[in-house]
mmCIF file of N, CA and C and ligand atoms in Angstrom:
data_model
loop_
_atom_site.group_PDB
_atom_site.id
_atom_site.type_symbol
_atom_site.label_atom_id
_atom_site.label_comp_id
_atom_site.label_asym_id
_atom_site.label_seq_id
_atom_site.Cartn_x
_atom_site.Cartn_y
_atom_site.Cartn_z
ATOM 1 N N MET A 91 0.841 -1.211 0.000
ATOM 2 C CA MET A 91 0.000 0.000 0.000
ATOM 3 C C MET A 91 0.870 1.253 0.000
ATOM 4 N N GLN A 92 0.429 2.247 -0.745
ATOM 5 C CA GLN A 92 1.183 3.499 -0.827
ATOM 6 C C GLN A 92 0.207 4.658 -0.593
ATOM 7 N N LYS A 93 0.734 5.735 -0.029
ATOM 8 C CA LYS A 93 -0.097 6.929 0.160
ATOM 9 C C LYS A 93 0.310 8.008 -0.834
ATOM 10 N N THR A 94 -0.665 8.819 -1.212
ATOM 11 C CA THR A 94 -0.357 10.001 -1.996
ATOM 12 C C THR A 94 -1.186 11.166 -1.481
ATOM 13 N N PHE A 95 -0.808 12.349 -1.925
ATOM 14 C CA PHE A 95 -1.474 13.571 -1.479
ATOM 15 C C PHE A 95 -2.189 14.211 -2.657
ATOM 16 N N SER A 96 -3.366 14.764 -2.379
ATOM 17 C CA SER A 96 -4.131 15.416 -3.437
ATOM 18 C C SER A 96 -4.826 16.667 -2.900
ATOM 19 N N ILE A 97 -5.070 17.608 -3.800
ATOM 20 C CA ILE A 97 -5.879 18.784 -3.472
ATOM 21 C C ILE A 97 -6.971 18.914 -4.531
ATOM 22 N N ILE A 98 -8.212 19.039 -4.100
ATOM 23 C CA ILE A 98 -9.269 19.494 -5.010
ATOM 24 C C ILE A 98 -9.202 21.018 -4.952
ATOM 25 N N LYS A 99 -8.878 21.627 -6.097
ATOM 26 C CA LYS A 99 -8.484 23.042 -6.127
ATOM 27 C C LYS A 99 -9.703 23.982 -6.085
ATOM 28 N N PRO A 100 -9.453 25.294 -5.846
ATOM 29 C CA PRO A 100 -10.560 26.243 -5.660
ATOM 30 C C PRO A 100 -11.555 26.286 -6.822
ATOM 31 N N ASP A 101 -11.091 26.113 -8.066
ATOM 32 C CA ASP A 101 -12.020 26.149 -9.211
ATOM 33 C C ASP A 101 -13.041 25.026 -9.103
ATOM 34 N N ALA A 102 -12.574 23.814 -8.789
ATOM 35 C CA ALA A 102 -13.455 22.650 -8.741
ATOM 36 C C ALA A 102 -14.384 22.692 -7.518
ATOM 37 N N VAL A 103 -13.878 23.184 -6.384
ATOM 38 C CA VAL A 103 -14.729 23.313 -5.196
ATOM 39 C C VAL A 103 -15.825 24.350 -5.466
ATOM 40 N N ALA A 104 -15.437 25.496 -6.051
ATOM 41 C CA ALA A 104 -16.399 26.591 -6.282
ATOM 42 C C ALA A 104 -17.497 26.195 -7.268
ATOM 43 N N THR A 105 -17.171 25.337 -8.224
ATOM 44 C CA THR A 105 -18.176 24.939 -9.220
ATOM 45 C C THR A 105 -18.903 23.647 -8.831
ATOM 46 N N GLY A 106 -18.728 23.232 -7.576
ATOM 47 C CA GLY A 106 -19.510 22.105 -7.060
ATOM 48 C C GLY A 106 -19.093 20.746 -7.585
ATOM 49 N N LYS A 107 -17.809 20.567 -7.832
ATOM 50 C CA LYS A 107 -17.327 19.291 -8.371
ATOM 51 C C LYS A 107 -16.691 18.392 -7.312
ATOM 52 N N THR A 108 -16.680 18.835 -6.058
ATOM 53 C CA THR A 108 -16.007 18.074 -4.996
ATOM 54 C C THR A 108 -16.524 16.635 -4.918
ATOM 55 N N GLY A 109 -17.840 16.477 -4.841
ATOM 56 C CA GLY A 109 -18.427 15.139 -4.692
ATOM 57 C C GLY A 109 -18.115 14.244 -5.874
ATOM 58 N N LYS A 110 -18.227 14.809 -7.079
ATOM 59 C CA LYS A 110 -17.961 14.012 -8.286
ATOM 60 C C LYS A 110 -16.501 13.551 -8.320
ATOM 61 N N ILE A 111 -15.587 14.439 -7.944
ATOM 62 C CA ILE A 111 -14.163 14.070 -7.961
ATOM 63 C C ILE A 111 -13.871 13.023 -6.887
ATOM 64 N N LEU A 112 -14.458 13.196 -5.697
ATOM 65 C CA LEU A 112 -14.262 12.187 -4.636
ATOM 66 C C LEU A 112 -14.814 10.835 -5.072
ATOM 67 N N SER A 113 -15.968 10.826 -5.737
ATOM 68 C CA SER A 113 -16.547 9.564 -6.235
ATOM 69 C C SER A 113 -15.607 8.883 -7.204
ATOM 70 N N LEU A 114 -15.094 9.665 -8.142
ATOM 71 C CA LEU A 114 -14.179 9.106 -9.144
ATOM 72 C C LEU A 114 -12.950 8.487 -8.478
ATOM 73 N N ILE A 115 -12.400 9.206 -7.509
ATOM 74 C CA ILE A 115 -11.213 8.714 -6.793
ATOM 75 C C ILE A 115 -11.541 7.396 -6.089
ATOM 76 N N GLU A 116 -12.693 7.354 -5.412
ATOM 77 C CA GLU A 116 -13.067 6.117 -4.691
ATOM 78 C C GLU A 116 -13.355 4.974 -5.666
ATOM 79 N N GLU A 117 -14.005 5.291 -6.774
ATOM 80 C CA GLU A 117 -14.295 4.252 -7.790
ATOM 81 C C GLU A 117 -13.004 3.632 -8.325
ATOM 82 N N LYS A 118 -11.923 4.395 -8.317
ATOM 83 C CA LYS A 118 -10.643 3.879 -8.817
ATOM 84 C C LYS A 118 -9.856 3.146 -7.734
ATOM 85 N N GLY A 119 -10.492 2.887 -6.601
ATOM 86 C CA GLY A 119 -9.890 2.000 -5.610
ATOM 87 C C GLY A 119 -9.081 2.681 -4.524
ATOM 88 N N PHE A 120 -9.181 3.998 -4.423
ATOM 89 C CA PHE A 120 -8.450 4.706 -3.362
ATOM 90 C C PHE A 120 -9.277 4.717 -2.082
ATOM 91 N N ARG A 121 -8.580 4.603 -0.956
ATOM 92 C CA ARG A 121 -9.198 4.801 0.353
ATOM 93 C C ARG A 121 -8.840 6.206 0.822
ATOM 94 N N ILE A 122 -9.830 6.935 1.298
ATOM 95 C CA ILE A 122 -9.557 8.262 1.850
ATOM 96 C C ILE A 122 -9.069 8.072 3.281
ATOM 97 N N VAL A 123 -7.797 8.403 3.512
ATOM 98 C CA VAL A 123 -7.185 8.228 4.834
ATOM 99 C C VAL A 123 -7.452 9.461 5.696
ATOM 100 N N ALA A 124 -7.343 10.649 5.093
ATOM 101 C CA ALA A 124 -7.602 11.906 5.798
ATOM 102 C C ALA A 124 -8.132 12.914 4.797
ATOM 103 N N MET A 125 -9.001 13.800 5.283
ATOM 104 C CA MET A 125 -9.609 14.787 4.373
ATOM 105 C C MET A 125 -9.972 16.037 5.175
ATOM 106 N N ARG A 126 -9.659 17.188 4.645
ATOM 107 C CA ARG A 126 -9.956 18.444 5.351
ATOM 108 C C ARG A 126 -10.208 19.558 4.349
ATOM 109 N N MET A 127 -11.248 20.354 4.606
ATOM 110 C CA MET A 127 -11.463 21.531 3.781
ATOM 111 C C MET A 127 -10.704 22.689 4.427
ATOM 112 N N ALA A 128 -10.078 23.516 3.591
ATOM 113 C CA ALA A 128 -9.294 24.639 4.129
ATOM 114 C C ALA A 128 -9.232 25.746 3.103
ATOM 115 N N LYS A 129 -9.067 26.977 3.599
ATOM 116 C CA LYS A 129 -8.753 28.080 2.693
ATOM 117 C C LYS A 129 -7.279 28.383 2.933
ATOM 118 N N LEU A 130 -6.433 28.122 1.942
ATOM 119 C CA LEU A 130 -4.990 28.272 2.143
ATOM 120 C C LEU A 130 -4.626 29.742 2.318
ATOM 121 N N SER A 131 -3.691 29.990 3.231
ATOM 122 C CA SER A 131 -3.130 31.339 3.359
ATOM 123 C C SER A 131 -2.097 31.521 2.241
ATOM 124 N N GLN A 132 -1.705 32.765 2.036
ATOM 125 C CA GLN A 132 -0.688 33.028 1.001
ATOM 126 C C GLN A 132 0.600 32.271 1.325
ATOM 127 N N SER A 133 1.024 32.298 2.587
ATOM 128 C CA SER A 133 2.294 31.635 2.914
ATOM 129 C C SER A 133 2.184 30.115 2.808
ATOM 130 N N GLN A 134 1.011 29.549 3.112
ATOM 131 C CA GLN A 134 0.834 28.097 2.925
ATOM 132 C C GLN A 134 0.947 27.716 1.448
ATOM 133 N N ALA A 135 0.289 28.509 0.576
ATOM 134 C CA ALA A 135 0.333 28.214 -0.871
ATOM 135 C C ALA A 135 1.741 28.435 -1.419
ATOM 136 N N GLU A 136 2.395 29.500 -0.974
ATOM 137 C CA GLU A 136 3.771 29.769 -1.429
ATOM 138 C C GLU A 136 4.701 28.622 -1.034
ATOM 139 N N GLY A 137 4.565 28.165 0.204
ATOM 140 C CA GLY A 137 5.424 27.079 0.686
ATOM 141 C C GLY A 137 5.153 25.785 -0.050
ATOM 142 N N PHE A 138 3.882 25.507 -0.281
ATOM 143 C CA PHE A 138 3.526 24.260 -0.959
ATOM 144 C C PHE A 138 4.099 24.218 -2.375
ATOM 145 N N TYR A 139 4.047 25.351 -3.062
ATOM 146 C CA TYR A 139 4.518 25.409 -4.447
ATOM 147 C C TYR A 139 5.913 26.040 -4.567
ATOM 148 N N ALA A 140 6.693 25.977 -3.493
ATOM 149 C CA ALA A 140 8.028 26.611 -3.491
ATOM 150 C C ALA A 140 8.917 26.127 -4.638
ATOM 151 N N VAL A 141 8.749 24.862 -5.056
ATOM 152 C CA VAL A 141 9.593 24.360 -6.165
ATOM 153 C C VAL A 141 9.321 25.113 -7.468
ATOM 154 N N HIS A 142 8.172 25.775 -7.549
ATOM 155 C CA HIS A 142 7.823 26.535 -8.762
ATOM 156 C C HIS A 142 8.108 28.033 -8.627
ATOM 157 N N ALA A 143 8.812 28.428 -7.546
ATOM 158 C CA ALA A 143 8.970 29.856 -7.236
ATOM 159 C C ALA A 143 9.582 30.667 -8.370
ATOM 160 N N GLU A 144 10.421 30.039 -9.181
ATOM 161 C CA GLU A 144 11.077 30.774 -10.275
ATOM 162 C C GLU A 144 10.271 30.752 -11.577
ATOM 163 N N ARG A 145 9.170 30.034 -11.585
ATOM 164 C CA ARG A 145 8.375 29.937 -12.818
ATOM 165 C C ARG A 145 7.561 31.210 -13.031
ATOM 166 N N PRO A 146 7.309 31.565 -14.278
ATOM 167 C CA PRO A 146 6.545 32.796 -14.554
ATOM 168 C C PRO A 146 5.116 32.750 -14.008
ATOM 169 N N PHE A 147 4.563 31.541 -13.835
ATOM 170 C CA PHE A 147 3.168 31.445 -13.382
ATOM 171 C C PHE A 147 3.027 31.383 -11.858
ATOM 172 N N TYR A 148 4.140 31.483 -11.108
ATOM 173 C CA TYR A 148 4.102 31.251 -9.655
ATOM 174 C C TYR A 148 3.147 32.192 -8.917
ATOM 175 N N ARG A 149 3.251 33.515 -9.161
ATOM 176 C CA ARG A 149 2.395 34.478 -8.428
ATOM 177 C C ARG A 149 0.922 34.208 -8.724
ATOM 178 N N SER A 150 0.638 33.993 -9.994
ATOM 179 C CA SER A 150 -0.731 33.733 -10.409
ATOM 180 C C SER A 150 -1.254 32.423 -9.800
ATOM 181 N N LEU A 151 -0.378 31.418 -9.731
ATOM 182 C CA LEU A 151 -0.758 30.128 -9.134
ATOM 183 C C LEU A 151 -1.097 30.307 -7.646
ATOM 184 N N VAL A 152 -0.282 31.092 -6.938
ATOM 185 C CA VAL A 152 -0.531 31.324 -5.508
ATOM 186 C C VAL A 152 -1.849 32.083 -5.320
ATOM 187 N N THR A 153 -2.096 33.080 -6.163
ATOM 188 C CA THR A 153 -3.360 33.832 -6.091
ATOM 189 C C THR A 153 -4.546 32.898 -6.318
ATOM 190 N N PHE A 154 -4.441 32.059 -7.332
ATOM 191 C CA PHE A 154 -5.516 31.094 -7.625
ATOM 192 C C PHE A 154 -5.752 30.142 -6.449
ATOM 193 N N MET A 155 -4.677 29.603 -5.901
ATOM 194 C CA MET A 155 -4.821 28.580 -4.858
ATOM 195 C C MET A 155 -5.341 29.146 -3.532
ATOM 196 N N THR A 156 -5.337 30.492 -3.407
ATOM 197 C CA THR A 156 -5.839 31.110 -2.180
ATOM 198 C C THR A 156 -7.181 31.809 -2.396
ATOM 199 N N GLU A 157 -7.775 31.669 -3.573
ATOM 200 C CA GLU A 157 -8.998 32.439 -3.873
ATOM 201 C C GLU A 157 -10.246 31.867 -3.202
ATOM 202 N N GLY A 158 -10.195 30.631 -2.773
ATOM 203 C CA GLY A 158 -11.358 30.021 -2.130
ATOM 204 C C GLY A 158 -10.966 28.694 -1.519
ATOM 205 N N PRO A 159 -11.936 28.008 -0.884
ATOM 206 C CA PRO A 159 -11.610 26.761 -0.192
ATOM 207 C C PRO A 159 -11.125 25.662 -1.126
ATOM 208 N N VAL A 160 -10.278 24.802 -0.571
ATOM 209 C CA VAL A 160 -9.790 23.604 -1.251
ATOM 210 C C VAL A 160 -10.119 22.402 -0.363
ATOM 211 N N VAL A 161 -9.998 21.199 -0.929
ATOM 212 C CA VAL A 161 -10.118 19.981 -0.131
ATOM 213 C C VAL A 161 -8.775 19.259 -0.175
ATOM 214 N N LEU A 162 -8.197 19.058 1.016
ATOM 215 C CA LEU A 162 -6.897 18.393 1.157
ATOM 216 C C LEU A 162 -7.152 16.917 1.425
ATOM 217 N N LEU A 163 -6.432 16.046 0.717
ATOM 218 C CA LEU A 163 -6.702 14.609 0.800
ATOM 219 C C LEU A 163 -5.428 13.790 0.979
ATOM 220 N N ALA A 164 -5.474 12.845 1.910
ATOM 221 C CA ALA A 164 -4.463 11.779 1.977
ATOM 222 C C ALA A 164 -5.151 10.521 1.474
ATOM 223 N N LEU A 165 -4.589 9.917 0.428
ATOM 224 C CA LEU A 165 -5.226 8.786 -0.252
ATOM 225 C C LEU A 165 -4.308 7.584 -0.247
ATOM 226 N N GLU A 166 -4.910 6.405 -0.219
ATOM 227 C CA GLU A 166 -4.106 5.180 -0.161
ATOM 228 C C GLU A 166 -4.637 4.133 -1.136
ATOM 229 N N ARG A 167 -3.736 3.474 -1.831
ATOM 230 C CA ARG A 167 -4.020 2.265 -2.608
ATOM 231 C C ARG A 167 -2.674 1.714 -3.075
ATOM 232 N N GLU A 168 -2.706 0.578 -3.752
ATOM 233 C CA GLU A 168 -1.491 0.060 -4.360
ATOM 234 C C GLU A 168 -1.049 1.031 -5.449
ATOM 235 N N ASP A 169 0.225 1.363 -5.508
ATOM 236 C CA ASP A 169 0.750 2.217 -6.570
ATOM 237 C C ASP A 169 -0.002 3.566 -6.646
ATOM 238 N N ALA A 170 -0.292 4.120 -5.473
ATOM 239 C CA ALA A 170 -1.200 5.279 -5.378
ATOM 240 C C ALA A 170 -0.725 6.495 -6.168
ATOM 241 N N VAL A 171 0.583 6.784 -6.120
ATOM 242 C CA VAL A 171 1.083 8.014 -6.763
ATOM 243 C C VAL A 171 0.806 7.957 -8.268
ATOM 244 N N LEU A 172 1.231 6.869 -8.885
ATOM 245 C CA LEU A 172 1.055 6.714 -10.333
ATOM 246 C C LEU A 172 -0.422 6.615 -10.718
ATOM 247 N N LYS A 173 -1.188 5.837 -9.948
ATOM 248 C CA LYS A 173 -2.607 5.627 -10.272
ATOM 249 C C LYS A 173 -3.391 6.932 -10.149
ATOM 250 N N LEU A 174 -3.056 7.749 -9.137
ATOM 251 C CA LEU A 174 -3.792 9.012 -9.011
ATOM 252 C C LEU A 174 -3.466 9.938 -10.186
ATOM 253 N N ARG A 175 -2.236 9.884 -10.660
ATOM 254 C CA ARG A 175 -1.880 10.726 -11.811
ATOM 255 C C ARG A 175 -2.646 10.271 -13.058
ATOM 256 N N GLU A 176 -2.941 8.990 -13.147
ATOM 257 C CA GLU A 176 -3.782 8.503 -14.257
ATOM 258 C C GLU A 176 -5.214 9.022 -14.125
ATOM 259 N N VAL A 177 -5.754 8.965 -12.920
ATOM 260 C CA VAL A 177 -7.121 9.440 -12.679
ATOM 261 C C VAL A 177 -7.221 10.942 -12.974
ATOM 262 N N MET A 178 -6.150 11.659 -12.633
ATOM 263 C CA MET A 178 -6.123 13.130 -12.724
ATOM 264 C C MET A 178 -5.985 13.609 -14.172
ATOM 265 N N GLY A 179 -5.119 12.968 -14.957
ATOM 266 C CA GLY A 179 -4.878 13.398 -16.333
ATOM 267 C C GLY A 179 -3.780 14.444 -16.426
ATOM 268 N N ALA A 180 -3.405 14.800 -17.650
ATOM 269 C CA ALA A 180 -2.292 15.726 -17.898
ATOM 270 C C ALA A 180 -2.564 17.102 -17.284
ATOM 271 N N THR A 181 -1.468 17.805 -16.919
ATOM 272 C CA THR A 181 -1.579 19.134 -16.299
ATOM 273 C C THR A 181 -2.464 20.059 -17.123
ATOM 274 N N ASN A 182 -2.235 20.058 -18.430
ATOM 275 C CA ASN A 182 -3.046 20.884 -19.321
ATOM 276 C C ASN A 182 -4.268 20.077 -19.769
ATOM 277 N N PRO A 183 -5.487 20.524 -19.422
ATOM 278 C CA PRO A 183 -6.676 19.740 -19.770
ATOM 279 C C PRO A 183 -6.802 19.478 -21.271
ATOM 280 N N ALA A 184 -6.177 20.344 -22.074
ATOM 281 C CA ALA A 184 -6.209 20.132 -23.526
ATOM 282 C C ALA A 184 -5.505 18.832 -23.913
ATOM 283 N N ASN A 185 -4.560 18.393 -23.071
ATOM 284 C CA ASN A 185 -3.818 17.152 -23.343
ATOM 285 C C ASN A 185 -4.294 15.969 -22.497
ATOM 286 N N ALA A 186 -5.305 16.182 -21.664
ATOM 287 C CA ALA A 186 -5.732 15.136 -20.728
ATOM 288 C C ALA A 186 -6.593 14.087 -21.435
ATOM 289 N N ALA A 187 -6.424 12.827 -21.023
ATOM 290 C CA ALA A 187 -7.182 11.727 -21.633
ATOM 291 C C ALA A 187 -8.662 11.804 -21.233
ATOM 292 N N GLU A 188 -9.501 11.227 -22.090
ATOM 293 C CA GLU A 188 -10.941 11.146 -21.820
ATOM 294 C C GLU A 188 -11.199 10.498 -20.461
ATOM 295 N N GLY A 189 -12.161 11.025 -19.732
ATOM 296 C CA GLY A 189 -12.564 10.418 -18.466
ATOM 297 C C GLY A 189 -11.727 10.823 -17.274
ATOM 298 N N THR A 190 -10.613 11.541 -17.504
ATOM 299 C CA THR A 190 -9.799 11.988 -16.369
ATOM 300 C C THR A 190 -10.435 13.222 -15.718
ATOM 301 N N VAL A 191 -10.054 13.472 -14.466
ATOM 302 C CA VAL A 191 -10.620 14.608 -13.726
ATOM 303 C C VAL A 191 -10.360 15.919 -14.474
ATOM 304 N N ARG A 192 -9.145 16.069 -14.966
ATOM 305 C CA ARG A 192 -8.832 17.342 -15.624
ATOM 306 C C ARG A 192 -9.547 17.490 -16.969
ATOM 307 N N LYS A 193 -9.710 16.383 -17.690
ATOM 308 C CA LYS A 193 -10.473 16.459 -18.943
ATOM 309 C C LYS A 193 -11.925 16.841 -18.649
ATOM 310 N N LEU A 194 -12.463 16.246 -17.574
ATOM 311 C CA LEU A 194 -13.875 16.474 -17.248
ATOM 312 C C LEU A 194 -14.114 17.864 -16.659
ATOM 313 N N TYR A 195 -13.194 18.322 -15.773
ATOM 314 C CA TYR A 195 -13.530 19.478 -14.938
ATOM 315 C C TYR A 195 -12.566 20.651 -14.981
ATOM 316 N N ALA A 196 -11.372 20.511 -15.579
ATOM 317 C CA ALA A 196 -10.408 21.617 -15.520
ATOM 318 C C ALA A 196 -10.758 22.701 -16.531
ATOM 319 N N GLU A 197 -10.453 23.948 -16.145
ATOM 320 C CA GLU A 197 -10.738 25.097 -17.011
ATOM 321 C C GLU A 197 -9.541 25.453 -17.869
ATOM 322 N N SER A 198 -8.327 25.269 -17.345
ATOM 323 C CA SER A 198 -7.106 25.708 -18.042
ATOM 324 C C SER A 198 -5.902 25.011 -17.415
ATOM 325 N N ILE A 199 -4.710 25.249 -17.986
ATOM 326 C CA ILE A 199 -3.498 24.632 -17.432
ATOM 327 C C ILE A 199 -3.267 25.057 -15.979
ATOM 328 N N GLU A 200 -3.662 26.273 -15.611
ATOM 329 C CA GLU A 200 -3.508 26.714 -14.223
ATOM 330 C C GLU A 200 -4.697 26.274 -13.370
ATOM 331 N N ARG A 201 -5.892 26.575 -13.827
ATOM 332 C CA ARG A 201 -7.116 26.249 -13.075
ATOM 333 C C ARG A 201 -7.514 24.824 -13.465
ATOM 334 N N ASN A 202 -6.725 23.864 -12.937
ATOM 335 C CA ASN A 202 -6.826 22.493 -13.452
ATOM 336 C C ASN A 202 -7.424 21.498 -12.458
ATOM 337 N N ALA A 203 -8.291 21.994 -11.596
ATOM 338 C CA ALA A 203 -9.225 21.182 -10.785
ATOM 339 C C ALA A 203 -8.602 20.372 -9.645
ATOM 340 N N MET A 204 -7.394 19.879 -9.862
ATOM 341 C CA MET A 204 -6.876 18.906 -8.895
ATOM 342 C C MET A 204 -5.357 18.860 -8.926
ATOM 343 N N HIS A 205 -4.763 18.615 -7.777
ATOM 344 C CA HIS A 205 -3.323 18.370 -7.673
ATOM 345 C C HIS A 205 -3.114 16.932 -7.202
ATOM 346 N N GLY A 206 -2.057 16.305 -7.675
ATOM 347 C CA GLY A 206 -1.641 15.008 -7.146
ATOM 348 C C GLY A 206 -0.121 14.957 -7.104
ATOM 349 N N SER A 207 0.443 14.372 -6.064
ATOM 350 C CA SER A 207 1.908 14.297 -5.921
ATOM 351 C C SER A 207 2.518 13.603 -7.132
ATOM 352 N N ASP A 208 3.754 14.042 -7.506
ATOM 353 C CA ASP A 208 4.362 13.498 -8.728
ATOM 354 C C ASP A 208 5.321 12.336 -8.481
ATOM 355 N N ALA A 209 5.626 12.028 -7.216
ATOM 356 C CA ALA A 209 6.531 10.915 -6.902
ATOM 357 C C ALA A 209 6.331 10.537 -5.428
ATOM 358 N N PRO A 210 6.697 9.318 -5.036
ATOM 359 C CA PRO A 210 6.523 8.912 -3.633
ATOM 360 C C PRO A 210 7.235 9.846 -2.650
ATOM 361 N N GLU A 211 8.431 10.320 -3.021
ATOM 362 C CA GLU A 211 9.187 11.221 -2.128
ATOM 363 C C GLU A 211 8.436 12.549 -1.968
ATOM 364 N N THR A 212 7.896 13.063 -3.049
ATOM 365 C CA THR A 212 7.115 14.307 -2.995
ATOM 366 C C THR A 212 5.847 14.082 -2.170
ATOM 367 N N ALA A 213 5.220 12.918 -2.345
ATOM 368 C CA ALA A 213 3.990 12.610 -1.600
ATOM 369 C C ALA A 213 4.257 12.669 -0.096
ATOM 370 N N ALA A 214 5.381 12.109 0.346
ATOM 371 C CA ALA A 214 5.704 12.105 1.778
ATOM 372 C C ALA A 214 5.834 13.533 2.309
ATOM 373 N N VAL A 215 6.506 14.397 1.534
ATOM 374 C CA VAL A 215 6.691 15.793 1.943
ATOM 375 C C VAL A 215 5.345 16.525 1.951
ATOM 376 N N GLU A 216 4.564 16.328 0.904
ATOM 377 C CA GLU A 216 3.282 17.043 0.779
ATOM 378 C C GLU A 216 2.274 16.569 1.822
ATOM 379 N N LEU A 217 2.242 15.263 2.116
ATOM 380 C CA LEU A 217 1.332 14.744 3.158
ATOM 381 C C LEU A 217 1.679 15.375 4.503
ATOM 382 N N ALA A 218 2.980 15.437 4.799
ATOM 383 C CA ALA A 218 3.424 15.971 6.092
ATOM 384 C C ALA A 218 3.236 17.490 6.179
ATOM 385 N N TYR A 219 3.124 18.148 5.020
ATOM 386 C CA TYR A 219 2.910 19.606 5.003
ATOM 387 C C TYR A 219 1.517 19.944 5.564
ATOM 388 N N PHE A 220 0.540 19.070 5.313
ATOM 389 C CA PHE A 220 -0.845 19.383 5.689
ATOM 390 C C PHE A 220 -1.453 18.471 6.752
ATOM 391 N N PHE A 221 -0.896 17.264 6.939
ATOM 392 C CA PHE A 221 -1.503 16.328 7.900
ATOM 393 C C PHE A 221 -0.457 15.876 8.922
ATOM 394 N N ASN A 222 -0.926 15.648 10.160
ATOM 395 C CA ASN A 222 0.007 15.126 11.165
ATOM 396 C C ASN A 222 -0.023 13.594 11.169
ATOM 397 N N SER A 223 0.871 13.004 11.932
ATOM 398 C CA SER A 223 1.033 11.545 11.854
ATOM 399 C C SER A 223 -0.174 10.802 12.424
ATOM 400 N N ILE A 224 -0.930 11.404 13.324
ATOM 401 C CA ILE A 224 -2.156 10.751 13.829
ATOM 402 C C ILE A 224 -3.171 10.683 12.691
ATOM 403 N N GLU A 225 -3.338 11.787 11.967
ATOM 404 C CA GLU A 225 -4.303 11.792 10.851
ATOM 405 C C GLU A 225 -3.892 10.793 9.768
ATOM 406 N N LEU A 226 -2.593 10.590 9.609
ATOM 407 C CA LEU A 226 -2.088 9.682 8.562
ATOM 408 C C LEU A 226 -1.960 8.234 9.052
ATOM 409 N N ASN A 227 -2.464 7.960 10.257
ATOM 410 C CA ASN A 227 -2.359 6.606 10.844
ATOM 411 C C ASN A 227 -0.917 6.112 10.862
ATOM 412 N N GLN A 228 -0.005 6.982 11.188
ATOM 413 C CA GLN A 228 1.410 6.585 11.135
ATOM 414 C C GLN A 228 2.024 6.439 12.523
ATOM 415 N N LEU A 229 1.170 6.438 13.556
ATOM 416 C CA LEU A 229 1.736 6.253 14.900
ATOM 417 C C LEU A 229 1.710 4.775 15.282
HETATM 418 P P1 LIG B 355 -0.161 21.084 -10.099
HETATM 419 O O1 LIG B 355 -0.172 19.670 -10.539
HETATM 420 O O2 LIG B 355 -0.833 21.424 -8.819
HETATM 421 O O3 LIG B 355 1.368 21.573 -10.041
HETATM 422 C C1 LIG B 355 1.767 22.891 -10.305
HETATM 423 C C2 LIG B 355 0.645 23.749 -10.796
HETATM 424 O O4 LIG B 355 1.058 24.916 -11.482
HETATM 425 C C3 LIG B 355 -0.173 22.980 -11.833
HETATM 426 O O5 LIG B 355 -0.865 21.938 -11.259
HETATM 427 C C4 LIG B 355 -0.981 24.109 -12.436
HETATM 428 O O6 LIG B 355 -2.061 24.515 -11.587
HETATM 429 C C5 LIG B 355 0.064 25.227 -12.463
HETATM 430 N N1 LIG B 355 0.744 25.307 -13.751
HETATM 431 C C6 LIG B 355 1.589 24.413 -14.287
HETATM 432 N N2 LIG B 355 2.045 24.829 -15.490
HETATM 433 C C7 LIG B 355 1.478 26.017 -15.709
HETATM 434 C C8 LIG B 355 1.551 26.972 -16.760
HETATM 435 N N3 LIG B 355 2.322 26.764 -17.840
HETATM 436 N N4 LIG B 355 0.827 28.088 -16.644
HETATM 437 C C9 LIG B 355 0.070 28.309 -15.552
HETATM 438 N N5 LIG B 355 -0.039 27.455 -14.516
HETATM 439 C C10 LIG B 355 0.645 26.318 -14.599
#
């Protein structure tokens, strides 16, 4: 079993897609280990996306991620990191496969409905950024 981290982003929460995205995730065999709704502060969003700090879209990404509530998720299944990226689809919805969350619900490459960790090492860092070890059943 592997854990991964996901965010249902402000665009998808605001347009009422939270339930549909959670259903899709569960249908694909993920167990929801921890889940919390939150409105990210600027410093939380900046820290989370610090690896993108030098990218031209960084300021805009931080503004987007703080514009409204998000849903933070710790998810578990076999091969969770890779499988969630399949469920999610390509970063740019124009390139996302049919039936993926981003193909179904994303508005643009930035407002792309959902985040999922890109590797097991990143998942560990991202899970620990938002959830404590009790919430992650790691005690
Ligand atoms: P995410 O998977 O959360 O990781 C980084 C985020 O930056 C990405 O989803 C998009 O929301 C955003 N992003 C990535 N590339 C671009 C881009 N070229 N222009 C604007 N936003 C982007």
